[in-house]
XYZ file of C-alpha atoms in Angstrom:
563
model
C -117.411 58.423 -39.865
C -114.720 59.578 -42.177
C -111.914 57.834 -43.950
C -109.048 58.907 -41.168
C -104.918 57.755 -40.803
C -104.405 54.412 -40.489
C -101.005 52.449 -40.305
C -100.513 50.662 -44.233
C -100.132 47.309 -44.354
C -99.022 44.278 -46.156
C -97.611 44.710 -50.064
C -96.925 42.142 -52.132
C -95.023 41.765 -55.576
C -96.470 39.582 -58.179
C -94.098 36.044 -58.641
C -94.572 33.259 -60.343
C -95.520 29.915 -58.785
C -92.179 28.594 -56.837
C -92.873 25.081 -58.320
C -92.677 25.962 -62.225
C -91.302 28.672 -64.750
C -92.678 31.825 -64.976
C -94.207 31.228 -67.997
C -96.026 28.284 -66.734
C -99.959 28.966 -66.708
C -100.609 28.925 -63.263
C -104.613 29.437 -63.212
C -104.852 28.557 -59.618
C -103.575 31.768 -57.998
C -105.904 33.807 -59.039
C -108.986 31.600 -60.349
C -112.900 31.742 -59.484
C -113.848 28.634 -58.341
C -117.695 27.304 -58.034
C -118.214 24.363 -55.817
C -120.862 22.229 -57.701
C -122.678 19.392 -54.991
C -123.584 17.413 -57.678
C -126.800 15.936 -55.661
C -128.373 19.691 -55.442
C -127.164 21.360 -58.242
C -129.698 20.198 -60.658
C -131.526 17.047 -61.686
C -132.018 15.980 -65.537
C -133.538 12.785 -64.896
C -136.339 13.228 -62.577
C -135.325 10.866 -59.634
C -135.117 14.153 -57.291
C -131.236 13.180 -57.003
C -129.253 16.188 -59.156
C -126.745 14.449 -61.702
C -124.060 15.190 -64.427
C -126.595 15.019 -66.904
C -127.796 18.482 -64.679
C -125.001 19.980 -64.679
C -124.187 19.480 -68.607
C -126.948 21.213 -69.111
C -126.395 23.962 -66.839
C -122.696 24.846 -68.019
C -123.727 27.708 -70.298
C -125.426 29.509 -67.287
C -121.767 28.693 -65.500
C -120.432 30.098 -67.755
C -122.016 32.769 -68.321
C -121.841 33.648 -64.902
C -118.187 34.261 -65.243
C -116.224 31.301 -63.255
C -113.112 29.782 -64.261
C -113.160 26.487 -62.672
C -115.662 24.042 -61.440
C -114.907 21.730 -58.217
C -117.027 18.715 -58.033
C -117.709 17.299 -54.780
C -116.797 13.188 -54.761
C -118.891 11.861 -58.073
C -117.664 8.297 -57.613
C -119.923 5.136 -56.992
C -120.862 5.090 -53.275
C -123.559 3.995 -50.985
C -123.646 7.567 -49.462
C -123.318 7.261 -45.943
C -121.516 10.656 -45.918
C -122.574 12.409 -49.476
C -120.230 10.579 -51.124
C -117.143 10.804 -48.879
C -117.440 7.370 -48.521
C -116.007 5.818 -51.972
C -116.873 2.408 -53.085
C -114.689 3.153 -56.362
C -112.591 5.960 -57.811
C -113.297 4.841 -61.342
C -116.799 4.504 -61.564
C -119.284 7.278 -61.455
C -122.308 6.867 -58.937
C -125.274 5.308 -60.810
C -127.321 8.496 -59.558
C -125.213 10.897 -61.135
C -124.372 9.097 -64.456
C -121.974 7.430 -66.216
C -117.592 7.724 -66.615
C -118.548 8.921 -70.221
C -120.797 11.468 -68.702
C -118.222 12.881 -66.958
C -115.553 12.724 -69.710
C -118.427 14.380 -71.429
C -118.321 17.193 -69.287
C -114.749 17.856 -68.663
C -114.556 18.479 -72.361
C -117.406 20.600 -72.487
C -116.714 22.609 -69.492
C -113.019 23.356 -71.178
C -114.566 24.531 -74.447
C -116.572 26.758 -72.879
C -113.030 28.140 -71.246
C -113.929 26.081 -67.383
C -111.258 23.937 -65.690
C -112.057 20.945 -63.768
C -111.409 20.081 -60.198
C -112.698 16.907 -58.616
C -112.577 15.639 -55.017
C -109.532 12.939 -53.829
C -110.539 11.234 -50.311
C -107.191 9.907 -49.151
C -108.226 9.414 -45.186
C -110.661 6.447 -45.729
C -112.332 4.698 -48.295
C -116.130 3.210 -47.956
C -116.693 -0.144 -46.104
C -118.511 -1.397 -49.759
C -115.155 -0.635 -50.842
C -113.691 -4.094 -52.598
C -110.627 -3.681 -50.318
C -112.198 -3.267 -47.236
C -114.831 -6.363 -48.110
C -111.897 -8.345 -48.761
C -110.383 -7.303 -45.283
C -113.581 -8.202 -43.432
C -114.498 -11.566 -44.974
C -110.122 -12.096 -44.036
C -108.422 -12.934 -40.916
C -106.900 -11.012 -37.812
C -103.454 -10.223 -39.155
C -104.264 -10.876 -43.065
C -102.437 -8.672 -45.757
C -105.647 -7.498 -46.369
C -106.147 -5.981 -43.126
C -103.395 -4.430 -43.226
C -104.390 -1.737 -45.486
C -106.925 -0.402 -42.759
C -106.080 -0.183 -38.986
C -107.473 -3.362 -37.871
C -106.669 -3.598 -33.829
C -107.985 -6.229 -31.176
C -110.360 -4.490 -28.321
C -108.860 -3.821 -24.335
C -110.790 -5.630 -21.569
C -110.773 -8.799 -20.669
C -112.676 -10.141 -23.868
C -111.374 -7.532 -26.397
C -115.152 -5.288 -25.344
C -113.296 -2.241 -25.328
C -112.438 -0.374 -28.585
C -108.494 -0.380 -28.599
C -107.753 3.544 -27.701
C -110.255 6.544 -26.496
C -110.768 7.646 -29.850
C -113.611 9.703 -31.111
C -115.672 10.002 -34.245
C -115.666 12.990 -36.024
C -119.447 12.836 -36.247
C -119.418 11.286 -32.599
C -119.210 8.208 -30.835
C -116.143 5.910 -30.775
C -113.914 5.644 -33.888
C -113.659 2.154 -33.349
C -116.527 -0.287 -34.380
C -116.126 -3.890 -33.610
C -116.811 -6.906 -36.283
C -117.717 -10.321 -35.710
C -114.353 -12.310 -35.353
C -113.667 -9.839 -31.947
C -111.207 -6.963 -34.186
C -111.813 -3.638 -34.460
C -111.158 -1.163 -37.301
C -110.758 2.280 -36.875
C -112.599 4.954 -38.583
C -112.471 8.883 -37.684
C -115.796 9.559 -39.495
C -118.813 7.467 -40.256
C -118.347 3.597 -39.081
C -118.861 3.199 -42.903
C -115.711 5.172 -43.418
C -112.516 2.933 -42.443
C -109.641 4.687 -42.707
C -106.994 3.389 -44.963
C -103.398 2.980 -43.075
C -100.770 5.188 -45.463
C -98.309 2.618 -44.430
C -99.162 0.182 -46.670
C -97.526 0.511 -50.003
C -100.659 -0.754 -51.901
C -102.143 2.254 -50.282
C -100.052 5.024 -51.741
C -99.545 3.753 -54.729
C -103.222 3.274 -55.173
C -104.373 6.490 -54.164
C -101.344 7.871 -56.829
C -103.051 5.797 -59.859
C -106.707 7.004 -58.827
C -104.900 10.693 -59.747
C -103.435 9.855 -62.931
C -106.668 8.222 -63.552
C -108.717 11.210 -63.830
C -105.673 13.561 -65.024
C -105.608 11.453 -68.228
C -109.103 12.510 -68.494
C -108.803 15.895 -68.616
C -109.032 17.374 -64.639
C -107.393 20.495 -63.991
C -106.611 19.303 -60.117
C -108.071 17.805 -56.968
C -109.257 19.158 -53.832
C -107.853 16.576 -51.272
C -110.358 16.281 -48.497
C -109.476 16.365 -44.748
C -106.047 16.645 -46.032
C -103.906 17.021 -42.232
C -105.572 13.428 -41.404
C -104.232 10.398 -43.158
C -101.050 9.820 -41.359
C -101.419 8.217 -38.095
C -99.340 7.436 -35.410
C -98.923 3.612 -35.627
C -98.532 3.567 -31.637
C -102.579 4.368 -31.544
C -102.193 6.118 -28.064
C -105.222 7.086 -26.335
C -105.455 11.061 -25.529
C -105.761 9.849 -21.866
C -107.185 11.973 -19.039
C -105.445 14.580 -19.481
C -106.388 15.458 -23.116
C -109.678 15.888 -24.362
C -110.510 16.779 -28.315
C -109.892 20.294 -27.701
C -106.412 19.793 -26.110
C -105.007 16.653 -27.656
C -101.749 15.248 -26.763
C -98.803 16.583 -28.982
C -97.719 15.775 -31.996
C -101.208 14.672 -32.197
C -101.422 11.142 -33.288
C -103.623 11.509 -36.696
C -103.772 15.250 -37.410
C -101.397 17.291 -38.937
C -98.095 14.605 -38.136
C -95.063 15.132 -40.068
C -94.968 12.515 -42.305
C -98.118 13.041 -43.968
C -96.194 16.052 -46.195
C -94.629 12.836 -47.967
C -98.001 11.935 -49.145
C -98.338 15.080 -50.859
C -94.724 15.346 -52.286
C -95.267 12.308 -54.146
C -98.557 13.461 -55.318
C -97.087 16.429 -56.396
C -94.678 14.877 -58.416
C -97.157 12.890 -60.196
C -99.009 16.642 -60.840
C -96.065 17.962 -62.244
C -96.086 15.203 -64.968
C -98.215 16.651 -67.063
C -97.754 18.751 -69.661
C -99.419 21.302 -67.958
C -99.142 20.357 -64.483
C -102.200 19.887 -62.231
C -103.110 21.941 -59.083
C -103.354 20.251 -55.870
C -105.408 22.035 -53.224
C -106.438 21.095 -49.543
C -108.627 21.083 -47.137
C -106.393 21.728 -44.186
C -108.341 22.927 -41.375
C -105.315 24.109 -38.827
C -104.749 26.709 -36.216
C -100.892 27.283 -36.274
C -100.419 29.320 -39.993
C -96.658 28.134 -40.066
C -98.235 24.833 -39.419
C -100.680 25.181 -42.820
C -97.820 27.146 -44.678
C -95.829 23.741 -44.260
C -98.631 22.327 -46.592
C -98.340 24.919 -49.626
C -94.105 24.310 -49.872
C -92.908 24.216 -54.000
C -92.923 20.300 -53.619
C -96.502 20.175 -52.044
C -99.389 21.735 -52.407
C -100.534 24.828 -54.779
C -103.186 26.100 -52.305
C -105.406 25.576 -49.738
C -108.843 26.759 -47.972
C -108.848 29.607 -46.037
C -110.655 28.743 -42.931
C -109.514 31.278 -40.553
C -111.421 33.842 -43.049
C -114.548 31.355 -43.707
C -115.090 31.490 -39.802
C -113.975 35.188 -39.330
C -117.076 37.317 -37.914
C -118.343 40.389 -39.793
C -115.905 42.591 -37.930
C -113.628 45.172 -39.159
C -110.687 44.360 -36.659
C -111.188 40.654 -36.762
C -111.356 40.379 -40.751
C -108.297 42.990 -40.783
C -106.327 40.420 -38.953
C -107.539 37.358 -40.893
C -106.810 39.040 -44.214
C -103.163 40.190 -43.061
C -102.446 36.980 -40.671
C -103.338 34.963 -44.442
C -100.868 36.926 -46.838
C -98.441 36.844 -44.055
C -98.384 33.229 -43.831
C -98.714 32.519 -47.715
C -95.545 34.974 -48.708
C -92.716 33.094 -47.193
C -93.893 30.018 -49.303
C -94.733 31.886 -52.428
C -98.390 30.668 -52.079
C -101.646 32.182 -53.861
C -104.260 32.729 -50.766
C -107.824 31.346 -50.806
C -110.845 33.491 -49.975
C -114.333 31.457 -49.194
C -117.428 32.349 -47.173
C -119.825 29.174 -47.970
C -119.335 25.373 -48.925
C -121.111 22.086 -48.194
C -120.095 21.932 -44.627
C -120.735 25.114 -43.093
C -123.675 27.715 -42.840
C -124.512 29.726 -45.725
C -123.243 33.262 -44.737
C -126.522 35.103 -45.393
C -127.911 33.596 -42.512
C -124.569 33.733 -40.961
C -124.207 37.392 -41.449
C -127.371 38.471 -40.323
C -126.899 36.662 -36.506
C -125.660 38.555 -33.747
C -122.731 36.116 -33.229
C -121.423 35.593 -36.959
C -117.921 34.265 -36.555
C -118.589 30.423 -36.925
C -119.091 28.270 -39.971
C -120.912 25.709 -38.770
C -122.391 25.145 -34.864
C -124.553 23.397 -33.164
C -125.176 25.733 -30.745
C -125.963 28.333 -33.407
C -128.401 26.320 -34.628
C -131.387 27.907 -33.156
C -129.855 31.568 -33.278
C -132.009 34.626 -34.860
C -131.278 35.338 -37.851
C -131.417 38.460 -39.977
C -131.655 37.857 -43.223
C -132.124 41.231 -45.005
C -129.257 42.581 -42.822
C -127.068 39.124 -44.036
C -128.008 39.658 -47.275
C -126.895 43.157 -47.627
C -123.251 41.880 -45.749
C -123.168 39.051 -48.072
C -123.146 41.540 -50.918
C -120.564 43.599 -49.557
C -118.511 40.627 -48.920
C -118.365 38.946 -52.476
C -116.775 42.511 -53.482
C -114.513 42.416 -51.041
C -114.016 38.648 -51.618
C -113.058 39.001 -55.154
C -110.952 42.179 -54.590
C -108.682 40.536 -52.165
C -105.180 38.640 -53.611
C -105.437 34.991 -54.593
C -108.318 32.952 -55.258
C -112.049 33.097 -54.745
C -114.178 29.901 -53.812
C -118.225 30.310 -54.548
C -120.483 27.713 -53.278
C -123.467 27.328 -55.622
C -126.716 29.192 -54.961
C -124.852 32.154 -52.980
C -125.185 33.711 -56.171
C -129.324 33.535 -55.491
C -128.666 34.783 -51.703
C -129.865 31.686 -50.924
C -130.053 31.397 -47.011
C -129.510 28.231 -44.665
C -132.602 26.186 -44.438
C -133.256 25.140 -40.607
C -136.599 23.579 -40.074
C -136.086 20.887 -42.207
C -138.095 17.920 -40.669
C -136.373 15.304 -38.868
C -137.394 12.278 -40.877
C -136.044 13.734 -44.178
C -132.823 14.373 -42.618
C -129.815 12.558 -44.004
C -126.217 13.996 -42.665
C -124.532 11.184 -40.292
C -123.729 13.972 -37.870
C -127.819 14.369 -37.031
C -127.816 10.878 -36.002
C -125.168 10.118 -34.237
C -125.806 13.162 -32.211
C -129.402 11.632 -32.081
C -130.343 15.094 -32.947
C -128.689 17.446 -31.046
C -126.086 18.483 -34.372
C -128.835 19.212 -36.775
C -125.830 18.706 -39.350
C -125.110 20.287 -42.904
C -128.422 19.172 -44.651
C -129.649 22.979 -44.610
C -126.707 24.266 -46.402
C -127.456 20.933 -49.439
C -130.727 22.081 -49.998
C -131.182 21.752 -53.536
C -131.370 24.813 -55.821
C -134.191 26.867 -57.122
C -133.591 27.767 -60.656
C -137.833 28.865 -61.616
C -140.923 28.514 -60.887
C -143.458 29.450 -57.925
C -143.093 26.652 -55.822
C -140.915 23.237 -55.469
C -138.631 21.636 -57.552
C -138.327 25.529 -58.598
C -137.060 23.795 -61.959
C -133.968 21.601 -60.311
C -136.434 18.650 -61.310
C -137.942 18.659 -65.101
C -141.996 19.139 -65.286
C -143.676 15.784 -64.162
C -140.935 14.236 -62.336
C -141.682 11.415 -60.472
C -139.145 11.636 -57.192
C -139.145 15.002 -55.349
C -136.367 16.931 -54.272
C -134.078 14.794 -51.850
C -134.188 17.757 -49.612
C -137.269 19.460 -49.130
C -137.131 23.455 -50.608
C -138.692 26.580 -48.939
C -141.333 27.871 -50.559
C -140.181 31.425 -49.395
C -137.274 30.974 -52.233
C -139.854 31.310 -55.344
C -137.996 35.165 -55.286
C -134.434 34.344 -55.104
C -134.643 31.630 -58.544
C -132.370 32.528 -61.457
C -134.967 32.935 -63.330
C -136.693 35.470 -61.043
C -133.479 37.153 -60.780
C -132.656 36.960 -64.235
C -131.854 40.679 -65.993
C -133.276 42.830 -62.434
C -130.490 45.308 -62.028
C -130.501 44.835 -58.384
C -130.616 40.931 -58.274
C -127.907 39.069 -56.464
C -127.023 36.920 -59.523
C -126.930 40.465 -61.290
C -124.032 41.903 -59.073
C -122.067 38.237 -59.057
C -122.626 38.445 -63.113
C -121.574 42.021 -63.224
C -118.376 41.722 -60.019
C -117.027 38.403 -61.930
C -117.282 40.251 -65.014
C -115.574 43.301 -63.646
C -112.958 41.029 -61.556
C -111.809 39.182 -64.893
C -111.215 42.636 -66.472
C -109.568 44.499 -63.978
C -105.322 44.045 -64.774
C -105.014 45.112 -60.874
C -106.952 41.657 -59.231
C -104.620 39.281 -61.428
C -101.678 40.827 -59.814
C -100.689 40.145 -56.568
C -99.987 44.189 -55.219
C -102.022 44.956 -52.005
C -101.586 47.497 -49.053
C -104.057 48.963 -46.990
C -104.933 52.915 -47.825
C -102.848 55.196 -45.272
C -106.707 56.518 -44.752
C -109.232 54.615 -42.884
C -111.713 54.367 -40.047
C -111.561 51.516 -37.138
C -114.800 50.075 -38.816
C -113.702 50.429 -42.404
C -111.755 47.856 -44.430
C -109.854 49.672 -47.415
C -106.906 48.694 -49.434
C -105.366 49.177 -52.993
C -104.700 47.139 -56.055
C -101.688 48.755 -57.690
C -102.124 51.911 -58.355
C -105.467 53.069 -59.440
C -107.656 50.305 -57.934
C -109.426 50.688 -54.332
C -111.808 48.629 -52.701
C -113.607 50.541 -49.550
C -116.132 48.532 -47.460
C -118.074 50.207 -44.470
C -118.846 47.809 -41.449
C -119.598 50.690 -39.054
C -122.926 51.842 -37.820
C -123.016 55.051 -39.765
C -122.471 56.318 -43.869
C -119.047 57.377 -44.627
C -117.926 60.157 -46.913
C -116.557 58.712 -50.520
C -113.121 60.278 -51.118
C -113.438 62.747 -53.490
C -112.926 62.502 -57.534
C -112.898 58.626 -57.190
C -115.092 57.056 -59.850
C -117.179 54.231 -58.194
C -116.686 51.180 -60.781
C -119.189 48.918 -58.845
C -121.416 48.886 -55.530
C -122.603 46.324 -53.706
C -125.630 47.956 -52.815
C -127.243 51.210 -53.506
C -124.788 54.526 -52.369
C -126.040 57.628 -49.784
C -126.044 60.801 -50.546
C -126.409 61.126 -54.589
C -123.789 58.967 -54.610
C -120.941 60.422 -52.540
C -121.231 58.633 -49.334
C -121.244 54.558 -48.262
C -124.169 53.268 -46.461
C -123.513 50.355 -43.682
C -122.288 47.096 -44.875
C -122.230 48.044 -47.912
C -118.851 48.016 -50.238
C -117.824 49.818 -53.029
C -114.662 49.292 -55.405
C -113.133 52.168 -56.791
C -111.012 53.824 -59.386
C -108.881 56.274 -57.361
């Protein structure tokens, strides 16, 4: 394979944020960002339960590793139905991870050591040990206090039948019934109500839990299932004619109009500060004007990229992903998101290495062949091209150990709600929480001090005693050695903090290659066969080791330039 003509593609000209000056600082468009799941990350206490006490501890080594932000998945008290998704209280921290001095601990450590802070906002539903939602169960049918949920009475005869067709995100009905004959709607867990956004207590609660933790130092939230909150107060059933795939339209709680109010106001309350606060979502949508909608100057700064998350290890496909994203970004003046792993979906090592790599997270992958010294050797081309492309990167922690998905964990220590109310058919996200290995030969691999007394909450492999960060530590060919050296590289490159990109007029069908202004090149091989290096480029970092002395790129492999 050579590098042959291909058509260029997308440029784009650095601006500033649309929302502020130029000269404000805005971090998010072009940040590192390293998803910490508090539970796995690492456990000071010995309970077997990771905490902030952990993660204190660990910020050096995040630092060191060369991220500029840290997003904490939901810290607050909760009974964990759903990892902390449901929230009991917004201003408490979760007895198992610490205390609200902990945390205020750690936001100021994390910024001296040059970290921002992001923490997870849950604005679709609250937990049902939430005070409000006790107060609106131990209250009547029609009480003020139900009317911050959506409280309905059942069809049939006798009120058996939940009030619309309705289904859980993690299956079953999103309806459960309580004693007095009413039913409350929840599109999660049943210990997930949802809170109804048009209640004014709502809104301007959910605004006060922001300022909340922006007087205490945040950088910005990721707002969870962020298309969601706004429902259609009709509560129509999809009917016979829609099913989840095909839902009536507008669809009557995802992605409705008047949820973009929501987020102006938040934004507004972001822009406060003196430097304002980033506001990024989790908008899972199909229609890119649709998600575009979400990243206006009055809404959000930026949001995942799923479209690329899910995008197979193909040259064509990824092409299109990558061009389809800073299409949709530009007319809004948006920074794009790059991400490849996170609490909800497969890790992509054993992602890349099956034969059918496109989805995050599916059941019917479940049981799939895996490759994992062919994923591993994609997953290393992809964090180069990850952190070459225009915007921002997302890391999920322990990708930078290759750590792969864990499958055979055994039933009974199996916690996600989507295992159970699929009574087992959804093995769920547990093998993507497993928590991580930092040394040793065998389990807690140091995430638990000497002599603890709980083990891990999730049981480890034993087959990971290579891929600690301790066994990795200072091996040239280590995967935390190239994330170490590519973050390094990243932050000192002037060429990935600008926003120029266009594909090289010279490339195979199977080759993904593009420039960064004018000297910087990123080439990445997905073919089947080595392809020639152009001549008199200087290779400034591999992802794996070259062909040929040096002059040619082996398969899935990438390489970034100086050209």
């Amino acid at each position: 394979m050579t590098l042959r003509a291909r058509t260029a593609g997308h440029a784009a000209t650095t601006r500033a944020d649309p929302g502020h000056p130029a000269s404000a600082p805005a971090w998010w468009r072009d940040a590192v960002i390293y998803q910490v799941y508090v539970r796995s990350f690492a456990d000071a206490d010995g309970d077997g339960v990771g905490d902030l006490a952990g993660v204190r501890a660990k910020l050096p080594y995040l630092a060191e590793l060369g991220v500029d932000a840290l997003w904490f998945n939901p810290w607050y008290a909760s009974p964990m139905a759903d990892a902390g998704y449901d929230v009991a209280d917004y201003r408490r921290i979760d007895p198992a991870f610490g205390t609200l001095a902990e945390a205020e601990a750690l936001i100021t450590e994390a910024h001296a050591l040059g970290m921002r802070i992001i923490v997870d906002i849950v604005p679709n539903h609250v937990s049902d040990r939430h005070a409000w939602f006790e107060e609106a169960r131990a209250a009547a049918p029609g009480s003020a206090a139900r009317a911050r949920f959506w409280f309905r009475p059942g069809r049939g005869e006798n009120g058996e039948l939940p009030p619309n067709d309705w289904a859980s995100e993690f299956g079953g009905p999103a309806w459960t019934r309580l004693p007095d004959g009413e039913w409350y709607l929840h599109l999660f867990a049943a210990e997930q109500p949802d809170l109804n956004w048009n209640s004014a207590e709502v809104a301007e609660e959910l605004e006060a839990v922001l300022r909340f933790w922006f007087d205490r130092g945040i950088d910005g939230v990721r707002i969870d299932s962020a298309t969601m909150p706004a429902k259609d107060p009709a509560l129509p059933s999809f009917g016979p004619d829609h099913t989840k795939a095909q839902p009536p339209q507008p669809h009557p709680f995802v992605d409705r109009d008047e949820v973009h109010e929501i987020y102006r106001r938040w934004r507004k309350v972001a822009d406060s500060y003196p430097e304002p606060k980033a506001l990024i979502g989790e908008v899972w949508l199909a229609d890119p004007e649709r998600l575009a909608a979400y990243l206006r100057a009055d809404e959000m700064h930026s949001a995942f990229n799923f479209d690329y998350l899910n995008c197979p290890w193909d040259a064509d496909r990824l092409r299109t992903v990558i061009d389809g994203t800073l299409a949709a970004h530009a007319p809004v003046g948006a920074a794009p998101t790059w991400v490849l792993s996170n609490h909800d979906v497969t890790r992509h090592v054993t992602r890349y290495g099956r034969a059918d790599s496109a989805m995050g997270r599916s059941p019917a992958q479940h049981g799939a062949p895996t490759d994992l010294a062919l994923g591993t050797r994609r997953a290393r081309a992809a964090l180069l091209l990850n952190l070459a492309l225009p915007g921002s990167c997302y890391l999920y922690q322990g990708e930078e150990f290759g750590l792969w998905e864990v499958r055979d964990i055994p039933d009974a220590a199996r916690q996600d709600p989507f295992f159970f109310r699929s009574a087992g058919e959804d093995i769920g996200r547990d093998g993507c929480r497993v928590p991580l290995p930092w040394a040793g030969q065998a389990p807690p691999f140091g995430f638990s001090p000497a002599g603890a007394s709980g083990a891990p909450w999730l049981p480890q492999p034993s087959a990971w005693a290579g891929l600690t960060a301790r066994a990795q530590e200072g091996v040239p060919d280590s995967m935390l050695t190239l994330y170490r050296t590519a973050l390094r590289a990243r932050r000192a490159e002037p060429a990935l903090h600008r926003e120029e990109f266009a594909w090289s007029p010279e490339a195979g069908a199977q080759v993904l290659d593009f420039r960064r202004g004018a000297s910087f090149r990123c080439v990445v091989n997905l073919g089947d066969t080595e392809l020639p290096l152009p001549q008199g480029a200087d290779v400034l970092l591999a992802g794996g080791p070259l062909a040929g002395g040096g002059t040619a790129l082996p398969p899935d492999t990438a390489v970034w330039l100086r050209a």
